[in-house]
Short mmCIF file of C-alpha atoms in Angstrom, two decimals:
data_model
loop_
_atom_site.label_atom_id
_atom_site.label_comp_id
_atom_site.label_asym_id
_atom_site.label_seq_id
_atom_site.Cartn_x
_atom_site.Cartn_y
_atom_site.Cartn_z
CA UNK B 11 -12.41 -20.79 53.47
CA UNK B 12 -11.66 -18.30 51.06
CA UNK B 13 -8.97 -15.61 51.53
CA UNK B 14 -9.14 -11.75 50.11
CA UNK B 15 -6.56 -9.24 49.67
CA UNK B 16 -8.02 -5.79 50.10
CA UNK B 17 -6.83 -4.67 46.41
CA UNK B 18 -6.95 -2.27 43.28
CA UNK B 19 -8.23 -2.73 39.95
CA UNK B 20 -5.94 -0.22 37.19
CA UNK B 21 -7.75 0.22 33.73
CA UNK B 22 -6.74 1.57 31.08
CA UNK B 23 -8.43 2.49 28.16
CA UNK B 24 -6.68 3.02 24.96
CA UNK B 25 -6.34 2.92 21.17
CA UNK B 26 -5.17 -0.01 18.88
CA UNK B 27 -3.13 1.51 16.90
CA UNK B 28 -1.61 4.10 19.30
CA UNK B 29 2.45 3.27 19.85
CA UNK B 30 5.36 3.84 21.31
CA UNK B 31 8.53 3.27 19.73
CA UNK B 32 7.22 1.13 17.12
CA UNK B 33 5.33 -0.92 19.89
CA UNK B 34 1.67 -1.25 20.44
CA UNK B 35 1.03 1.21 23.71
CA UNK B 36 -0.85 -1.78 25.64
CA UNK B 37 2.13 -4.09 25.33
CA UNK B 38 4.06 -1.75 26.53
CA UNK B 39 2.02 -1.04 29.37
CA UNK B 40 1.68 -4.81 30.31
CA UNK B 41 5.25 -5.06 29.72
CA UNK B 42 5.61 -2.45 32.61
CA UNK B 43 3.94 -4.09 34.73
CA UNK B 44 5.64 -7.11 34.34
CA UNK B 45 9.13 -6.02 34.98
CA UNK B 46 7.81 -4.06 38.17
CA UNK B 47 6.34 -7.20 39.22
CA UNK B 48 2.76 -6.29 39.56
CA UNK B 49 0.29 -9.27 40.58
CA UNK B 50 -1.44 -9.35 37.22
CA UNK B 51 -2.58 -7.96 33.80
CA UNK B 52 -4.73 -8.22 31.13
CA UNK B 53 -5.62 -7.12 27.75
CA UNK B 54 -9.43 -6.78 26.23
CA UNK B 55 -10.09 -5.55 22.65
CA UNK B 56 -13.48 -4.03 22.18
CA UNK B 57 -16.05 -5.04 19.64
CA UNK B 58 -17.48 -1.62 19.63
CA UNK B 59 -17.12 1.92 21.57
CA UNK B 60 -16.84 5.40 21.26
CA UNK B 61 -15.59 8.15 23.60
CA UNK B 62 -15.23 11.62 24.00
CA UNK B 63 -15.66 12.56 20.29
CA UNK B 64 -18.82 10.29 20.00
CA UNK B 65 -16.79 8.51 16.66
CA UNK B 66 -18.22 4.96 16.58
CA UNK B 67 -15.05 2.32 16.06
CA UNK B 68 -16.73 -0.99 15.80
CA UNK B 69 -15.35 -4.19 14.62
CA UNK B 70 -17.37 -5.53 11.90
CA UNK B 71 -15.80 -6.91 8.77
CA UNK B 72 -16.15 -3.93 6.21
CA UNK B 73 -14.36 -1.08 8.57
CA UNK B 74 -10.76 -2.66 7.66
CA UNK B 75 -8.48 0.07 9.48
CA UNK B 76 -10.70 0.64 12.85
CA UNK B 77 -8.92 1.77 15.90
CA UNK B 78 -10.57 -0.28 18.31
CA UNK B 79 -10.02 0.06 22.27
CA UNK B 80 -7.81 -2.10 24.27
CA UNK B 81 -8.56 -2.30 28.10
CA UNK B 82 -5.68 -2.85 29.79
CA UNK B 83 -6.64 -4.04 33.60
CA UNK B 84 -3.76 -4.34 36.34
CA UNK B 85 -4.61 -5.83 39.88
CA UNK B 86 -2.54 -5.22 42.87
CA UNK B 87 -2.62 -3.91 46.11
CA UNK B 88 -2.97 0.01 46.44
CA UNK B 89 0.82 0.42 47.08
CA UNK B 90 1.78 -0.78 43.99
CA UNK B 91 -0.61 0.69 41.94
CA UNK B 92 0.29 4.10 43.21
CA UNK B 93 3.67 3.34 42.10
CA UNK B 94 3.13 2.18 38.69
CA UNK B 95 0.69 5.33 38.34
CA UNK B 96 3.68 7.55 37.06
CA UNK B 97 5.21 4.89 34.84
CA UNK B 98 1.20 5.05 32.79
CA UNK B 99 1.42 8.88 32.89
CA UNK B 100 4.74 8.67 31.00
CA UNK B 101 4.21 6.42 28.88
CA UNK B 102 0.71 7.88 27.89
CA UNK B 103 2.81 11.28 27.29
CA UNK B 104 5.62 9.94 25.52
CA UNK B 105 3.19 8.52 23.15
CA UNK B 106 0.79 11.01 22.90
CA UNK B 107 -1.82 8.79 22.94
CA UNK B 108 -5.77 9.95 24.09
CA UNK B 109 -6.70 7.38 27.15
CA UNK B 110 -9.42 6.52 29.91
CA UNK B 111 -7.46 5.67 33.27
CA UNK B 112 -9.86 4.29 35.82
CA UNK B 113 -9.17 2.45 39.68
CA UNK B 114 -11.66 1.01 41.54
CA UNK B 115 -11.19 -1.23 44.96
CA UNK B 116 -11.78 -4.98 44.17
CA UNK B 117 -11.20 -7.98 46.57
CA UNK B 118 -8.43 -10.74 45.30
CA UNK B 119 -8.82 -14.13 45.78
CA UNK B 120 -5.83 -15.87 46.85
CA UNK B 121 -5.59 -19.62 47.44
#
């Protein structure tokens, strides 16, 4: 029988090339996460998008310098993602970076 864990889903939406002292912002952000122990993270780099501004970033081969989004997505139970809520708010200030944060209640799988 499968077991769940009652959990929360962090994303976080933000730019390629935004950083924070000289590292890429998503790094940092799973780095984070990994030194506060969180059950998981992942990156995603989108194909194409656009946002508030309605600019198109898209990955085809001609657009050379796009700013395509990264998805960060952190799992873990509600607890911890409360906590790690203020270490994304500084680090999206710090860096000045424009970003989507979204949570949503998922069920984890555990073996």
């Amino acid at each position: 029988m499968m077991n769940f864990i009652e959990s929360e889903l962090l994303r976080i939406f933000v730019g390629e090339q935004e950083n924070l002292h000289h590292r890429p912002l998503y790094e940092l952000l799973v780095s984070e996460a990994l030194e506060r122990g969180m059950a998981g993270a992942t990156v995603f780099r989108g194909q194409l998008s656009f946002g508030l501004r309605h600019k198109v970033h898209t990955a085809k081969i001609l657009e050379l310098a796009g700013d395509l989004p990264m998805v960060v997505e952190i799992v873990d139970t509600t607890e911890k993602i409360e906590e790690f809520l203020p270490v994304v708010e500084t680090l999206l200030k710090e860096s000045g970076a424009q970003a989507l944060v979204t949570r949503e209640a998922v069920r984890q799988w555990t073996t």
